[in-house]
Amino acid sequence: MSKNNIRLMQGNEACASGALAAGVSFFGGYPITPSTEIAELLARELPKNGGHFIQMEDEIASIAAVIGASVAGAKSMTATSGPGFSLMQENLGYAYMTEVPCVVVNVQRGGPSTGLPTKVSQSDTMQAKWGTHGDYFPIVLSASSVQECFDMSVRAFNLSEKYHSPVILLLDEVLGHMREKIRIPEKDEVQLIERCKPTVPPEWFQPFELTPTHISPMAGYGNGYRFHYTGLTHDPFGFPTGKPSEIREKLDKLMLKITQNVDDICTHKEEFLEDSHIVVIAYGITARVAQQAVRIARHRRFKVGLFQPETIWPFPEKALKRALEHADLAIVAELNQGQLIHEVSRIARSKVKVQGVFRYDGEIMTPTEIVNKIREAN
Amino acid sequence: MRNLETSTEKAPKPKKEKEPVVEWLLAAGHRACSGCGEALGAKLVMDAAGPNTYVATATGCLEVFSTPYPESAWRMPWIHSLFENSAAVASGIEASLIAQGRDKDVNIIAQGGDGGTADIGIGCLSGMLERGHNILYVCYDNEAYMNTGVQRSGLTPFDARTSTSPSGKLSWGNKTNKKDLPAIAAAHHIPYVATATVGYPNDLMAKVKKALSIRGPKYIQVHVPCPLGWIHPSDMTIEVAKLAVLTGLIPIYEMENGVVTKVRKIGKNRRPAEEYLKVQGRFRHLFAKGADAEEELEKIRQIAEANIKRFGLV
C-alpha cells in the first residue's frame, strides 16, 4: 500500500475493501451491471483471506445463501442492482423476520425493470424501505463518495451485527464506477462490532428472547444451542404462533429494536446550516452535486445550507427538524421522480415549504440545476 | 480458415435478391463485436425458422447488440423479456395464439444465453418444457456472462478463467465442468433435444428446421465462441467452434424422445484437447511458463474422452 494508505479507487472497489476490513467472510452473488466489480474483487480476495465466494445461479439464491452463511456464523454480504434487488425482496423479508444480520449493497441504476443498466439513478430509495411485504423497519445507508463507500461498508456490517438485521447500502452507478482518492484506515483504526452470542446454558436458550434492548443473542449453527428458524410469525422460541399477544410482541420487537435506537443508527452531515433560510436536502451522489451548488449559492450571498442524511432509513428526523427550525424552504434534490421528498414533507409538516429538484433521465444532476432552483425561490 | 477436416459441408448458399444485406431476418448492421458467434448463431436460427416466427429473447448480449435505440435488427415479432423468463413469456405467447386460433403455421422461439438459460432461467425453462408448450428454446452457449464482463456461468467449462473464477496461486479457474443442460432438457420427456455449433452452420439450420417440424417443446443448445470473452482473434470464431467439436469437448448430437439418435462423428479428424485450449486466452494459464498444469490438462482430456465414449464420437 502507498504512503499514508492513500489509494485511488472506484466506489465499488472501496465498498468491497470496506467489507473485507469489516471481516466479511462470505459473498454470494450474481453478476449485474453496475455492481459486478464488487463480486469480481471479492472473488479474487476472499479466498486469500480464508473467506468464501460463491457465484449463485440468480439473486434469489444469492440472498438465500447469504442468510444461510450468516446463520452459520459468517459475516455475509451480497451486491446487486435494481432487477436483482427486486428478486431479493422475499428473502430480505425472511431475514427481517428471522433477524439475520447481512449486508446487501444495491448499486442503483435506472428502472423500472431492466431500465438503464449503465446509467445512474436513485430510484430505489423507497424500494429499500418498502420492498418486501409486511411491517418491518430497515436500516438503509446511502454513500456519496468513494471514501464513504468504504466507511459505510464497514458501518453496514457493524449495524447489521449490532441490530441483527439486514442492512442495505445504497450506491449508484456513478459512485460505483467513479474513481477518487481515499484513505484506507489501518486495521486497528477500524472498529468492529460482533453479533451478541448467548451466554446461558443451551437448555435455557430462546433464539428470539424478549430483552430490554429487543435484540436477542444469536447462537448460530454448530454451537450446541438448539433453535428453530422460520419465516412464519414466531414466539420467543422461534416456533410459529397464532396467538395475538405473541404476534404483537414479535412485530413490536422488530420495530422497537430499530426505533428505540435511531440516535445510534442515524447519521447525517450538514454544511452552513447556522444562518440558512433555505436548506438543500440531498443524499448519495446528489449530495456531492448539492454541496457544490450550495457553495456557489453562498458565494452569491444566498443564505443556503446543506443537509445530507447518511442513513436514509430510519430517516434522521430529529436532525432535520433542527435544521429546518429557522428555514422557510427545503429543496430536496434526488435522481428520481420524487421519493425522499415525501419523508421530508412529512417531517417539515406545513411549517416549511418543500420543493424538489428531480432528474431521472439517466444523467447526473448538475449544480446549476440546484442553484437555479435556489435563485427561483429567492 | 485452415482446412480442419475432410467434411463435405458447404457454407449456406447465397441468395439471389439484389440486396443481400436485408434478406436475413436478423438484419445486418447490429452492434455485435466482430467475430461474434452468438450473432452468427442467431442469424442462422432465424433464417432457418423463417419470417412466421415469434421470438422472445432473454436479457444478454444478443438483446443488447441487436436493439440499440432506435433501431432493431429483428425483422419479425420480437420481445425482450427479462433475464430469467423468456421461456415463460413464450409460453404465454403460445397459449394466447392458441386461444385466438392463430397458432397455425407459426413458430415460437424462446432464446437466451447460457446464463439466462442454465442459471437464472432454468426454472422458467423447466416449466415450459414440462407443460408441453409448442415452443423451440434455443440456448446460445458462449460459456459465460459476456454482457456483464465475463463472469462464470453454469455452462463455463472446467478450468476456464473468468472474472469470477480467476486463475492464480489458489485456483486453475472454473472448478466445475459444464452442466449437462441438454440431458436436463431431455429428462423432461420432450420430443427433441439437440446440440449444435456455429462451426457447422448447415447442421445447425437443419436441426432448427427439424425441431420446428415437431409439435411440443424442443431444446437446442448452440455453441457460440465469443472472441472477447474467450480471448481469441475474431477471425478464428469458426475455427475455434470446430476445434471444440473435433477435440470431443463439445459433442454434437440429437436426442429424440430421450434417446440419442444421431451424433456428429469426429473419427480420424480428432484433435488433442490442447489444440482447442491453446488458441484461447481463457486457458492461457494452463500453458504459462512454470505452470505445472499437466494434472489439469489430463482432467480436461478425460472430459473429452468421456464425451467420445458416451456418444461414440470416434
Short mmCIF file of C-alpha atoms in Angstrom, two decimals, chain B residues 29 33 38 40 59 61 63 67 71 81 84 101 120 123 130 139 160 163 174 187 223 262 296 301:
data_model
loop_
_atom_site.label_atom_id
_atom_site.label_comp_id
_atom_site.label_asym_id
_atom_site.label_seq_id
_atom_site.Cartn_x
_atom_site.Cartn_y
_atom_site.Cartn_z
CA GLY B 29 -25.80 -3.54 -39.02
CA CYS B 33 -18.40 -7.45 -31.77
CA GLU B 38 -23.85 -15.57 -30.96
CA LEU B 40 -23.98 -15.64 -36.35
CA THR B 59 -31.51 -10.24 -21.41
CA CYS B 61 -25.54 -9.68 -25.36
CA GLU B 63 -30.69 -8.47 -26.86
CA THR B 67 -31.64 -3.44 -30.42
CA GLU B 71 -33.06 0.52 -34.28
CA SER B 81 -38.37 -10.25 -21.70
CA GLU B 84 -34.90 -15.26 -16.36
CA GLY B 101 -56.92 -19.64 -33.08
CA ILE B 120 -31.28 -17.82 -13.64
CA GLY B 123 -36.88 -22.60 -13.59
CA GLU B 130 -42.82 -29.71 -18.57
CA CYS B 139 -29.66 -21.53 -25.87
CA ALA B 160 -11.67 -21.62 -17.86
CA SER B 163 -13.64 -12.64 -13.79
CA ASN B 174 -13.56 -22.56 -13.06
CA ALA B 187 -35.23 -35.51 -18.75
CA HIS B 223 -22.10 -23.50 -29.03
CA LYS B 262 -27.67 -39.05 -34.27
CA GLU B 296 -5.31 -30.24 -15.00
CA ARG B 301 -8.55 -34.78 -21.72
#
